[in-house]
Tab-separated table of C-alpha atoms (C1' of nucleotides) in Angstrom:
chain	number	residue	atom	x	y	z
W	130	UNK	CA	-3.771	41.911	15.725
W	131	UNK	CA	-5.177	45.325	14.934
W	132	UNK	CA	-8.382	45.882	17.117
W	133	UNK	CA	-9.763	48.690	15.099
W	134	UNK	CA	-10.837	46.259	12.537
W	135	UNK	CA	-14.512	45.698	11.658
W	136	UNK	CA	-16.094	43.192	14.287
W	137	UNK	CA	-17.198	39.844	12.778
W	138	UNK	CA	-15.925	40.069	9.197
W	139	UNK	CA	-18.720	41.538	7.196
W	140	UNK	CA	-21.055	39.346	5.757
W	141	UNK	CA	-18.562	37.157	4.737
W	142	UNK	CA	-17.883	36.018	1.232
W	143	UNK	CA	-16.221	39.211	0.490
W	144	UNK	CA	-13.348	40.839	2.472
W	145	UNK	CA	-13.050	44.576	2.611
W	146	UNK	CA	-9.602	45.511	1.462
W	147	UNK	CA	-7.363	44.002	4.298
W	148	UNK	CA	-4.031	43.224	3.419
W	149	UNK	CA	-3.503	41.270	6.422
W	150	UNK	CA	-6.496	39.238	5.842
W	151	UNK	CA	-5.981	38.276	2.388
W	152	UNK	CA	-2.193	37.422	2.925
W	153	UNK	CA	-3.533	35.163	6.109
W	154	UNK	CA	-6.342	33.885	3.628
W	155	UNK	CA	-3.714	32.777	1.270
W	156	UNK	CA	-1.314	31.197	3.496
W	157	UNK	CA	-4.026	29.121	5.182
W	158	UNK	CA	-5.126	27.932	1.640
W	159	UNK	CA	-1.651	27.243	0.878
W	160	UNK	CA	-1.067	25.156	3.944
W	161	UNK	CA	-3.911	23.107	2.949
W	162	UNK	CA	-3.181	22.597	-0.723
W	163	UNK	CA	0.379	22.149	-0.277
W	164	UNK	CA	-0.257	19.501	2.278
W	165	UNK	CA	-2.836	17.776	0.217
W	166	UNK	CA	-1.153	17.748	-3.063
W	167	UNK	CA	2.451	18.206	-2.494
W	168	UNK	CA	4.491	21.234	-4.317
W	169	UNK	CA	4.393	20.311	-7.465
W	170	UNK	CA	0.646	19.187	-7.955
W	171	UNK	CA	-0.366	22.288	-6.247
W	172	UNK	CA	-1.770	25.270	-8.603
W	173	UNK	CA	-1.213	28.539	-7.365
W	174	UNK	CA	-4.415	29.339	-9.071
W	175	UNK	CA	-6.476	26.833	-6.906
W	176	UNK	CA	-5.063	28.430	-3.690
W	177	UNK	CA	-5.986	31.849	-5.019
W	178	UNK	CA	-9.363	30.650	-5.610
W	179	UNK	CA	-9.626	28.673	-2.149
W	180	UNK	CA	-8.608	31.953	-0.526
W	181	UNK	CA	-11.162	34.005	-2.577
W	182	UNK	CA	-8.482	36.440	-4.110
W	183	UNK	CA	-6.596	36.817	-7.511
W	184	UNK	CA	-3.719	34.900	-8.349
W	185	UNK	CA	-1.754	38.214	-8.697
W	186	UNK	CA	-1.895	38.812	-4.994
W	187	UNK	CA	0.000	35.600	-4.550
W	188	UNK	CA	3.008	37.397	-5.817
W	189	UNK	CA	2.517	40.600	-4.371
W	190	UNK	CA	2.349	39.114	-1.212
W	191	UNK	CA	4.625	36.370	-0.924
W	192	UNK	CA	6.640	36.773	-4.426
W	193	UNK	CA	6.221	33.643	-5.929
W	194	UNK	CA	5.165	29.968	-5.550
W	195	UNK	CA	8.473	28.786	-3.723
W	196	UNK	CA	8.522	31.376	-1.425
W	197	UNK	CA	4.710	30.649	-0.791
W	198	UNK	CA	5.523	27.402	0.133
W	199	UNK	CA	8.348	28.011	2.073
W	200	UNK	CA	6.181	30.610	4.431
W	201	UNK	CA	3.480	27.902	4.532
W	202	UNK	CA	5.903	25.233	5.580
W	203	UNK	CA	7.120	27.544	8.377
W	204	UNK	CA	3.756	28.168	9.662
W	205	UNK	CA	2.903	24.561	9.579
W	206	UNK	CA	5.823	24.184	11.809
W	207	UNK	CA	5.513	27.062	13.647
W	208	UNK	CA	3.259	26.146	16.649
W	209	UNK	CA	4.958	23.344	18.500
W	210	UNK	CA	1.922	21.482	19.994
W	211	UNK	CA	4.373	18.721	20.747
W	212	UNK	CA	4.716	19.750	24.306
W	213	UNK	CA	0.954	19.156	24.836
W	214	UNK	CA	1.136	15.462	23.972
W	215	UNK	CA	0.585	13.159	27.033
W	216	UNK	CA	3.129	10.462	27.517
W	217	UNK	CA	0.415	8.136	29.007
W	218	UNK	CA	-1.902	7.983	26.299
W	219	UNK	CA	0.308	9.005	23.177
W	220	UNK	CA	0.922	5.469	21.642
W	221	UNK	CA	-2.326	3.934	21.702
W	222	UNK	CA	-3.937	7.415	20.563
W	223	UNK	CA	-1.533	7.514	17.847
W	224	UNK	CA	-2.125	3.976	16.841
W	225	UNK	CA	-5.983	4.459	16.749
W	226	UNK	CA	-5.549	7.372	14.376
W	227	UNK	CA	-3.430	5.466	12.119
W	228	UNK	CA	-5.332	2.307	12.157
W	229	UNK	CA	-7.722	4.269	10.304
W	230	UNK	CA	-10.098	6.407	12.512
W	231	UNK	CA	-13.533	7.466	10.833
W	232	UNK	CA	-11.984	11.151	10.969
W	233	UNK	CA	-8.398	12.100	10.404
W	234	UNK	CA	-7.165	13.730	13.570
W	235	UNK	CA	-6.271	17.004	11.237
W	236	UNK	CA	-4.352	18.762	13.884
W	237	UNK	CA	-1.794	16.190	14.491
W	238	UNK	CA	-1.390	14.601	11.330
W	239	UNK	CA	-1.612	17.958	9.325
W	240	UNK	CA	2.038	19.008	9.760
W	241	UNK	CA	3.359	15.408	9.376
W	242	UNK	CA	1.152	15.199	5.917
W	243	UNK	CA	2.929	18.461	4.882
W	244	UNK	CA	6.614	17.143	5.960
W	245	UNK	CA	5.474	13.895	4.061
W	246	UNK	CA	4.984	15.729	1.145
W	247	UNK	CA	7.466	18.144	1.050
W	248	UNK	CA	10.166	15.347	1.697
W	249	UNK	CA	8.835	13.452	-1.270
W	250	UNK	CA	9.102	16.205	-3.953
W	251	UNK	CA	12.447	16.519	-5.257
W	252	UNK	CA	11.742	20.429	-5.558
W	253	UNK	CA	10.978	20.944	-1.985
W	254	UNK	CA	12.993	18.174	-0.159
W	255	UNK	CA	16.363	20.130	0.024
W	256	UNK	CA	14.662	22.930	1.873
W	257	UNK	CA	13.752	20.849	5.039
W	258	UNK	CA	17.002	19.915	6.390
W	259	UNK	CA	17.426	22.717	8.828
W	260	UNK	CA	13.699	23.438	9.545
W	261	UNK	CA	12.803	19.745	10.266
W	262	UNK	CA	15.860	19.698	12.538
W	263	UNK	CA	14.729	22.971	14.496
W	264	UNK	CA	10.970	22.755	14.725
W	265	UNK	CA	10.107	19.143	14.819
W	266	UNK	CA	13.206	17.052	15.750
W	267	UNK	CA	14.379	19.425	18.462
W	268	UNK	CA	10.900	19.700	20.510
W	269	UNK	CA	10.262	16.024	20.013
W	270	UNK	CA	13.648	15.144	21.153
W	271	UNK	CA	13.192	17.258	24.373
W	272	UNK	CA	9.699	15.858	24.795
W	273	UNK	CA	11.081	12.339	24.683
W	274	UNK	CA	14.238	13.220	27.001
W	275	UNK	CA	16.475	10.654	28.565
W	276	UNK	CA	19.173	8.806	26.446
W	277	UNK	CA	19.454	8.556	22.896
W	278	UNK	CA	16.501	10.931	22.572
W	279	UNK	CA	17.796	11.927	19.138
W	280	UNK	CA	17.587	8.757	17.550
W	281	UNK	CA	14.606	7.974	19.366
W	282	UNK	CA	12.997	11.285	17.977
W	283	UNK	CA	14.143	10.626	14.568
W	284	UNK	CA	12.520	6.879	14.554
W	285	UNK	CA	9.262	8.285	15.837
W	286	UNK	CA	8.878	10.955	12.894
W	287	UNK	CA	9.939	8.173	10.428
W	288	UNK	CA	7.656	5.735	11.839
W	289	UNK	CA	4.657	8.022	12.089
W	290	UNK	CA	5.393	9.121	8.603
W	291	UNK	CA	5.672	5.704	7.451
W	292	UNK	CA	2.161	4.799	8.829
W	293	UNK	CA	0.819	7.705	7.131
W	294	UNK	CA	2.073	6.380	3.828
W	295	UNK	CA	0.501	3.236	4.690
W	296	UNK	CA	-2.772	4.570	5.560
W	297	UNK	CA	-2.685	6.579	2.304
W	298	UNK	CA	-1.934	3.374	-0.014
W	299	UNK	CA	-4.740	1.207	1.925
W	300	UNK	CA	-7.887	1.673	0.573
W	301	UNK	CA	-10.389	-0.214	3.368
W	302	UNK	CA	-10.223	0.457	6.948
W	303	UNK	CA	-8.714	-2.308	8.893
W	304	UNK	CA	-11.025	-4.555	10.401
W	305	UNK	CA	-11.414	-7.071	13.230
W	306	UNK	CA	-8.432	-9.132	14.003
W	307	UNK	CA	-5.866	-7.657	11.874
W	308	UNK	CA	-6.798	-4.054	13.337
W	309	UNK	CA	-6.342	-5.698	16.780
W	310	UNK	CA	-3.157	-6.672	16.025
W	311	UNK	CA	-2.186	-3.774	14.135
W	312	UNK	CA	-3.108	-1.483	17.001
W	313	UNK	CA	-1.128	-3.584	19.719
W	314	UNK	CA	1.845	-3.518	17.550
W	315	UNK	CA	1.966	0.412	16.628
W	316	UNK	CA	1.243	0.850	20.233
W	317	UNK	CA	4.032	-1.107	21.249
W	318	UNK	CA	6.522	0.483	18.766
W	319	UNK	CA	5.620	3.867	20.269
W	320	UNK	CA	5.462	2.990	23.663
W	321	UNK	CA	9.118	1.613	23.388
W	322	UNK	CA	10.289	4.717	21.495
W	323	UNK	CA	8.754	6.787	24.569
W	324	UNK	CA	10.436	4.734	27.405
W	325	UNK	CA	14.310	5.150	27.680
W	326	UNK	CA	16.551	2.617	26.611
W	327	UNK	CA	17.047	-0.515	28.535
W	328	UNK	CA	20.409	-1.635	27.719
W	329	UNK	CA	22.743	1.523	26.848
W	330	UNK	CA	25.320	-0.624	25.900
M	9	UNK	CA	14.244	-14.058	-24.404
M	10	UNK	CA	15.249	-14.719	-27.992
M	11	UNK	CA	18.414	-16.559	-28.604
M	12	UNK	CA	18.610	-15.812	-32.188
M	13	UNK	CA	19.490	-12.248	-31.260
M	14	UNK	CA	22.846	-11.000	-31.997
M	15	UNK	CA	25.382	-11.949	-29.399
M	16	UNK	CA	26.634	-9.059	-26.888
M	17	UNK	CA	24.811	-5.917	-28.034
M	18	UNK	CA	26.682	-4.639	-30.782
M	19	UNK	CA	29.163	-1.985	-30.170
M	20	UNK	CA	26.743	-0.307	-27.615
M	21	UNK	CA	25.638	3.292	-28.223
M	22	UNK	CA	23.402	2.441	-30.933
M	23	UNK	CA	20.928	-0.185	-30.904
M	24	UNK	CA	20.026	-2.028	-34.088
M	25	UNK	CA	16.371	-1.929	-35.253
M	26	UNK	CA	15.125	-4.026	-32.129
M	27	UNK	CA	11.808	-3.495	-30.932
M	28	UNK	CA	12.224	-5.902	-27.911
M	29	UNK	CA	15.344	-4.001	-27.066
M	30	UNK	CA	14.014	-0.319	-27.321
M	31	UNK	CA	10.960	-1.192	-25.226
M	32	UNK	CA	13.066	-2.841	-22.510
M	33	UNK	CA	15.410	0.184	-22.452
M	34	UNK	CA	12.254	2.666	-22.107
M	35	UNK	CA	10.868	0.446	-19.339
M	36	UNK	CA	14.370	0.410	-17.576
M	37	UNK	CA	14.691	3.987	-17.690
M	38	UNK	CA	11.218	4.870	-16.777
M	39	UNK	CA	11.683	2.545	-13.690
M	40	UNK	CA	14.725	4.575	-12.908
M	41	UNK	CA	12.994	7.857	-13.245
M	42	UNK	CA	9.958	7.243	-11.907
M	43	UNK	CA	11.422	6.009	-8.699
M	44	UNK	CA	13.603	8.943	-8.193
M	45	UNK	CA	11.496	11.659	-9.105
M	46	UNK	CA	7.984	10.369	-8.868
M	47	UNK	CA	5.205	10.673	-11.609
M	48	UNK	CA	5.012	14.283	-11.656
M	49	UNK	CA	8.468	15.594	-11.934
M	50	UNK	CA	9.325	12.717	-14.256
M	51	UNK	CA	9.670	14.032	-18.068
M	52	UNK	CA	9.186	11.656	-20.800
M	53	UNK	CA	12.152	13.424	-22.730
M	54	UNK	CA	14.314	12.693	-19.986
M	55	UNK	CA	13.311	8.901	-19.863
M	56	UNK	CA	13.516	8.704	-23.630
M	57	UNK	CA	17.204	10.415	-23.644
M	58	UNK	CA	18.243	8.197	-20.955
M	59	UNK	CA	16.940	5.046	-22.896
M	60	UNK	CA	18.578	6.541	-26.169
M	61	UNK	CA	15.359	6.771	-27.991
M	62	UNK	CA	12.935	9.234	-29.442
M	63	UNK	CA	10.040	10.415	-27.173
M	64	UNK	CA	7.601	9.479	-29.820
M	65	UNK	CA	8.461	6.062	-29.323
M	66	UNK	CA	7.185	5.971	-25.851
M	67	UNK	CA	3.696	6.405	-27.261
M	68	UNK	CA	4.228	3.581	-29.906
M	69	UNK	CA	5.433	1.070	-27.247
M	70	UNK	CA	3.375	1.943	-24.050
M	71	UNK	CA	0.573	4.124	-25.322
M	72	UNK	CA	1.440	7.316	-22.831
M	73	UNK	CA	2.887	8.283	-19.626
M	74	UNK	CA	0.432	7.058	-17.256
M	75	UNK	CA	0.759	3.709	-19.073
M	76	UNK	CA	4.223	3.599	-19.373
M	77	UNK	CA	4.179	4.256	-15.394
M	78	UNK	CA	1.929	1.536	-14.730
M	79	UNK	CA	3.767	-0.703	-16.740
M	80	UNK	CA	7.014	0.271	-14.912
M	81	UNK	CA	5.335	-0.039	-11.664
M	82	UNK	CA	4.419	-3.703	-12.515
M	83	UNK	CA	7.828	-4.504	-13.639
M	84	UNK	CA	9.250	-3.300	-10.272
M	85	UNK	CA	7.024	-5.284	-7.996
M	86	UNK	CA	7.237	-8.351	-10.664
M	87	UNK	CA	9.954	-10.185	-9.360
M	88	UNK	CA	9.371	-11.201	-5.586
M	89	UNK	CA	12.714	-11.128	-4.064
M	90	UNK	CA	10.947	-11.239	-0.840
M	91	UNK	CA	11.396	-15.240	-0.733
M	92	UNK	CA	15.040	-14.529	-0.893
M	93	UNK	CA	15.254	-12.486	2.637
M	94	UNK	CA	17.223	-13.915	5.535
M	95	UNK	CA	15.149	-14.052	8.749
M	96	UNK	CA	18.482	-13.846	10.821
M	97	UNK	CA	19.962	-10.942	9.013
M	98	UNK	CA	17.184	-9.049	7.840
M	99	UNK	CA	16.698	-6.502	10.771
M	100	UNK	CA	20.446	-5.553	11.441
M	101	UNK	CA	20.909	-5.105	7.527
M	102	UNK	CA	17.813	-3.080	6.957
M	103	UNK	CA	18.642	-1.091	9.914
M	104	UNK	CA	22.370	-0.690	8.391
M	105	UNK	CA	21.144	0.462	5.265
M	106	UNK	CA	18.725	2.826	6.658
M	107	UNK	CA	21.221	4.340	9.299
M	108	UNK	CA	22.912	5.629	6.021
M	109	UNK	CA	25.298	3.206	4.233
M	110	UNK	CA	27.913	4.803	1.894
M	111	UNK	CA	25.919	3.087	-0.966
M	112	UNK	CA	22.279	2.473	-1.043
M	113	UNK	CA	21.337	-1.103	-1.168
M	114	UNK	CA	19.506	-0.436	-4.633
M	115	UNK	CA	17.994	-3.687	-5.060
M	116	UNK	CA	16.063	-3.757	-1.772
M	117	UNK	CA	15.435	-0.049	-1.512
M	118	UNK	CA	14.422	0.451	-5.115
M	119	UNK	CA	10.835	-1.107	-4.999
M	120	UNK	CA	10.178	0.824	-2.023
M	121	UNK	CA	11.217	3.989	-3.235
M	122	UNK	CA	9.242	3.632	-5.877
M	123	UNK	CA	6.402	2.625	-3.734
M	124	UNK	CA	6.794	5.681	-1.654
M	125	UNK	CA	7.088	8.017	-4.848
M	126	UNK	CA	3.805	6.304	-6.467
M	127	UNK	CA	2.085	6.714	-3.014
M	128	UNK	CA	2.838	10.308	-2.699
M	129	UNK	CA	1.650	11.359	-5.895
M	130	UNK	CA	-2.184	12.119	-5.844
M	131	UNK	CA	-1.936	11.083	-9.678
M	132	UNK	CA	-0.784	7.700	-9.264
M	133	UNK	CA	-1.878	6.915	-5.695
M	134	UNK	CA	-5.213	5.542	-6.591
M	135	UNK	CA	-3.308	2.926	-8.847
M	136	UNK	CA	-1.501	1.280	-6.051
M	137	UNK	CA	-4.247	-0.284	-3.944
M	138	UNK	CA	-4.373	-3.923	-5.581
M	139	UNK	CA	-0.907	-3.941	-6.866
M	140	UNK	CA	0.508	-3.542	-3.379
M	141	UNK	CA	-1.524	-5.858	-1.787
M	142	UNK	CA	-0.952	-8.613	-4.539
M	143	UNK	CA	2.841	-7.948	-5.125
M	144	UNK	CA	4.112	-6.855	-1.964
M	145	UNK	CA	2.150	-7.176	1.229
M	146	UNK	CA	1.078	-10.848	0.071
M	147	UNK	CA	4.354	-12.224	-0.370
M	148	UNK	CA	5.990	-10.126	2.843
M	149	UNK	CA	2.842	-11.720	4.971
M	150	UNK	CA	3.875	-15.180	3.628
M	151	UNK	CA	7.186	-14.541	4.387
M	152	UNK	CA	6.516	-13.732	7.790
M	153	UNK	CA	4.043	-16.193	8.476
M	154	UNK	CA	2.521	-17.150	11.949
M	155	UNK	CA	-0.446	-14.849	13.906
M	156	UNK	CA	-1.041	-11.742	12.767
M	157	UNK	CA	0.979	-11.825	9.710
M	158	UNK	CA	-1.195	-9.398	7.697
M	159	UNK	CA	-0.678	-6.667	10.150
M	160	UNK	CA	2.616	-7.429	10.748
M	161	UNK	CA	3.166	-7.102	6.926
M	162	UNK	CA	1.696	-3.722	6.889
M	163	UNK	CA	3.742	-2.583	9.521
M	164	UNK	CA	6.944	-3.696	8.251
M	165	UNK	CA	6.448	-1.878	4.819
M	166	UNK	CA	5.308	0.987	6.489
M	167	UNK	CA	8.083	1.385	8.816
M	168	UNK	CA	10.450	0.629	6.190
M	169	UNK	CA	8.998	3.656	4.039
M	170	UNK	CA	8.742	5.773	7.045
M	171	UNK	CA	12.796	5.397	7.602
M	172	UNK	CA	13.279	5.768	3.710
M	173	UNK	CA	11.494	9.207	4.047
M	174	UNK	CA	13.446	10.012	7.171
M	175	UNK	CA	16.899	9.207	5.351
M	176	UNK	CA	15.237	11.447	2.584
M	177	UNK	CA	15.369	14.368	4.948
M	178	UNK	CA	18.399	13.595	6.947
M	179	UNK	CA	21.010	15.256	5.633
M	180	UNK	CA	24.433	14.185	7.243
M	181	UNK	CA	24.919	10.541	8.133
M	182	UNK	CA	24.066	9.324	11.365
M	183	UNK	CA	27.319	9.062	13.378
M	184	UNK	CA	28.719	7.901	16.678
M	185	UNK	CA	26.142	7.476	19.603
M	186	UNK	CA	23.411	8.384	17.824
M	187	UNK	CA	23.872	5.891	14.971
M	188	UNK	CA	24.241	3.477	17.604
M	189	UNK	CA	21.042	3.845	19.430
M	190	UNK	CA	19.308	4.193	15.820
M	191	UNK	CA	20.848	0.925	14.783
M	192	UNK	CA	19.783	-0.854	17.770
M	193	UNK	CA	16.324	0.432	17.885
M	194	UNK	CA	15.456	-0.231	14.124
M	195	UNK	CA	16.919	-3.444	14.590
M	196	UNK	CA	14.610	-4.295	17.572
M	197	UNK	CA	11.442	-3.021	15.540
M	198	UNK	CA	12.103	-5.295	12.477
M	199	UNK	CA	13.138	-8.216	14.964
M	200	UNK	CA	9.712	-7.675	16.862
M	201	UNK	CA	7.825	-7.744	13.577
M	202	UNK	CA	9.416	-10.856	12.268
M	203	UNK	CA	8.789	-12.831	15.545
M	204	UNK	CA	5.467	-13.930	16.228
M	205	UNK	CA	3.161	-12.155	18.633
M	206	UNK	CA	3.608	-13.281	22.485
M	207	UNK	CA	0.529	-12.694	23.814
M	208	UNK	CA	-2.135	-13.138	20.670
M	209	UNK	CA	-4.636	-12.145	23.527
D	107	DG	C1'	16.802	-6.370	-56.963
D	108	DA	C1'	11.856	-4.271	-55.983
D	109	DC	C1'	8.545	-3.997	-52.480
D	110	DC	C1'	6.225	-3.560	-47.911
D	111	DC	C1'	5.774	-3.128	-43.269
D	112	DA	C1'	7.973	-2.415	-38.694
D	113	DA	C1'	10.846	0.714	-36.394
D	114	DG	C1'	12.447	5.255	-36.115
D	115	DT	C1'	12.659	10.669	-36.738
D	116	DC	C1'	11.089	14.966	-36.784
D	117	DA	C1'	8.405	19.234	-36.176
D	118	DA	C1'	4.058	21.100	-34.524
D	119	DT	C1'	0.441	21.218	-31.496
D	120	DG	C1'	-2.618	22.430	-27.713
D	121	DA	C1'	-3.050	22.715	-23.075
D	122	DT	C1'	-1.395	23.860	-18.256
D	123	DC	C1'	1.006	27.154	-15.226
D	124	DG	C1'	3.847	30.723	-13.065
D	125	DT	C1'	4.857	35.288	-13.720
D	126	DT	C1'	4.520	40.043	-15.198
D	127	DG	C1'	3.075	44.738	-15.899
D	128	DA	C1'	-0.454	47.637	-16.815
D	129	DC	C1'	-4.927	49.342	-15.325
D	130	DA	C1'	-8.787	50.259	-11.852
D	131	DT	C1'	-10.772	51.246	-7.055
D	132	DG	C1'	-11.413	51.939	-2.545
D	133	DG	C1'	-10.329	54.451	1.757
D	134	DC	C1'	-7.618	57.705	4.353
D	135	DT	C1'	-5.103	62.385	4.744
D	136	DG	C1'	-4.978	66.941	3.965
P	224	DC	C1'	-13.849	67.483	-1.668
P	225	DA	C1'	-9.405	66.539	-4.090
P	226	DG	C1'	-5.317	63.446	-4.229
P	227	DC	C1'	-2.674	59.777	-3.313
P	228	DC	C1'	-1.205	55.490	-2.158
P	229	DA	C1'	-2.254	50.274	-0.923
P	230	DT	C1'	-5.094	47.063	-2.729
P	231	DG	C1'	-7.125	44.372	-6.046
P	232	DT	C1'	-8.488	42.985	-11.095
P	233	DC	C1'	-7.295	41.671	-15.781
P	234	DA	C1'	-5.206	40.068	-19.978
P	235	DA	C1'	-1.254	38.137	-21.827
P	236	DC	C1'	3.049	36.372	-22.237
P	237	DG	C1'	6.675	32.549	-22.378
P	238	DA	C1'	8.039	28.132	-21.029
P	239	DT	C1'	7.428	23.261	-20.406
P	240	DC	C1'	5.677	18.911	-21.522
P	241	DA	C1'	2.660	15.321	-23.182
P	242	DT	C1'	0.775	14.249	-27.352
P	243	DT	C1'	-0.145	13.507	-32.183
P	244	DG	C1'	0.598	12.518	-37.215
P	245	DA	C1'	3.189	12.904	-41.177
P	246	DC	C1'	7.708	11.688	-42.811
P	247	DT	C1'	12.058	8.492	-43.602
P	248	DT	C1'	14.680	4.389	-42.961
P	249	DG	C1'	15.972	-0.071	-42.234
P	250	DG	C1'	15.753	-4.959	-43.216
P	251	DG	C1'	13.239	-9.129	-44.487
P	252	DT	C1'	10.411	-11.594	-48.271
P	253	DC	C1'	9.199	-12.688	-52.757
DNA sequence: GACCCAAGTCAATGATCGTTGACATGGCTG
DNA sequence: CAGCCATGTCAACGATCATTGACTTGGGTC
C-alpha cells in the first residue's frame, strides 16, 4: 500500500516495526492453519509462531481467535477467481485434481478446504450462511448462468467438497482402471452441472 | 444378549449394577456425540452425563477418549445396512432427504455424518483409511456391482457426504423451483452412479 | 451372615490454550 | 536531543478437560 516502505523486505526473518506487515503475516498464517486444521484444532500460538510474531499481537490486531477466524474466512473468500474458470476445461481439470494429482492445486482447493473445515466445526458453522451465499454460491451461480443456476451452484459446491473429503480419507492415489472410471464419472458430473437443464419440466 | 437379565430395564433412570448395560449406554452416547460434534468438540463428561454414568467409567470400560472413539466408529460401521438399500427408490429417496426433509433420516445419514466428522478432524482422520474401505466402500461396491464399481462406490460416498456438508451450511430449506431442480439433478447423479457405465472405453 | 471382587463415586492433578495487562523499545515529531 | 505513541515482549491467570488413583458400595459366594 505505502510506497515509502523499505524496498524488498530487509534481510527477511525480522520485520521492522510495521503494523500492516505483521497484521498481514498473521492473517496469512491464520488462513493456512484454519484451512488445514479447522477452528478447534488450530492454536493461536502456532499461528503466531508461523507469522513470526508474539501471540499477544493477535489480540491487538484482531481482537481474539474468533474474530481472527472471521477475518481469515473473509480474506479467503475475498478474491472471486470464479470468473476465471474456463467452462471448457473445468470439469476434466477438477476431476484430475480430485483423482489425486501429485501436487494439490492449492489456489483452487484452498477456499473449498477452508469452507469444509469451517462447515464441519460446530463452533464456526453458524458463521457461514450468508458469507457462503454471497461470496461463493452467488459467483458460481452467475458463472453457471441459465435455468436452475441456483440449484446447480449448490450441487457443484457440494460435490466438490464431497470429493475433497473423499480425497482426505483415501490413502493411496487412484490407479489404473479405477482412476480412469473415476475421471470419466467425475468429469461427467461436472459437465452435466455446467450445461443447462435439458428438460425444465 | 443374556436372557437371564431382568425384563424391561427396571424403572429406568437408574441402572442396576450392570457392566454390559453401562458399557452399551456409554457407547451409544458416544456414537451420538461424536457424530454430532466431531472428536475434538466432544467432551467426555457430556457423553458420561448422557449415558447416566460417571466419567471415570469411560476409562474403565474403554481406556480413554481415543479408544472410545474407535469403538464408536466401529460400532457405527458395524451393521451393514447397505444391502437393504433399494436400487429403484434409492436415488430419489436420498435426494429428498438431502434437499431438506423435515426430519433427518437418522438411520441412513448417521454413519455418513459420523464419517464426515471423523474425516475432517486431523486427530481422527488417519484412523479411517482401512475401516472405511472394509465397512463402507466395500459393501457399497458390492451393492453396486458391475464395471468400475470401485470408482462408482467412491463417488457415491463422496457426493453423499458433499451434499451432507451443503445441507449443514444451508440455512433455510430449499423451496419451489430451486428445490425441484435440486431434486432432479441429485436424483440423476445417483441414478447414473447406480447404473453401470455405458461406454467402458 | 461374613467376605470379596466387580461396579461405581469422588476429588485432585496436570496439561493445554485463550486471554490479559503490565512492561520494554523503536522511530518519528517537535 | 527529548518526549511520546505505536509496536512489540513477557509472564501469569483462569478456564476447560482428559486422566488418574484412592475410596465406597452393591451383590453374589462360601
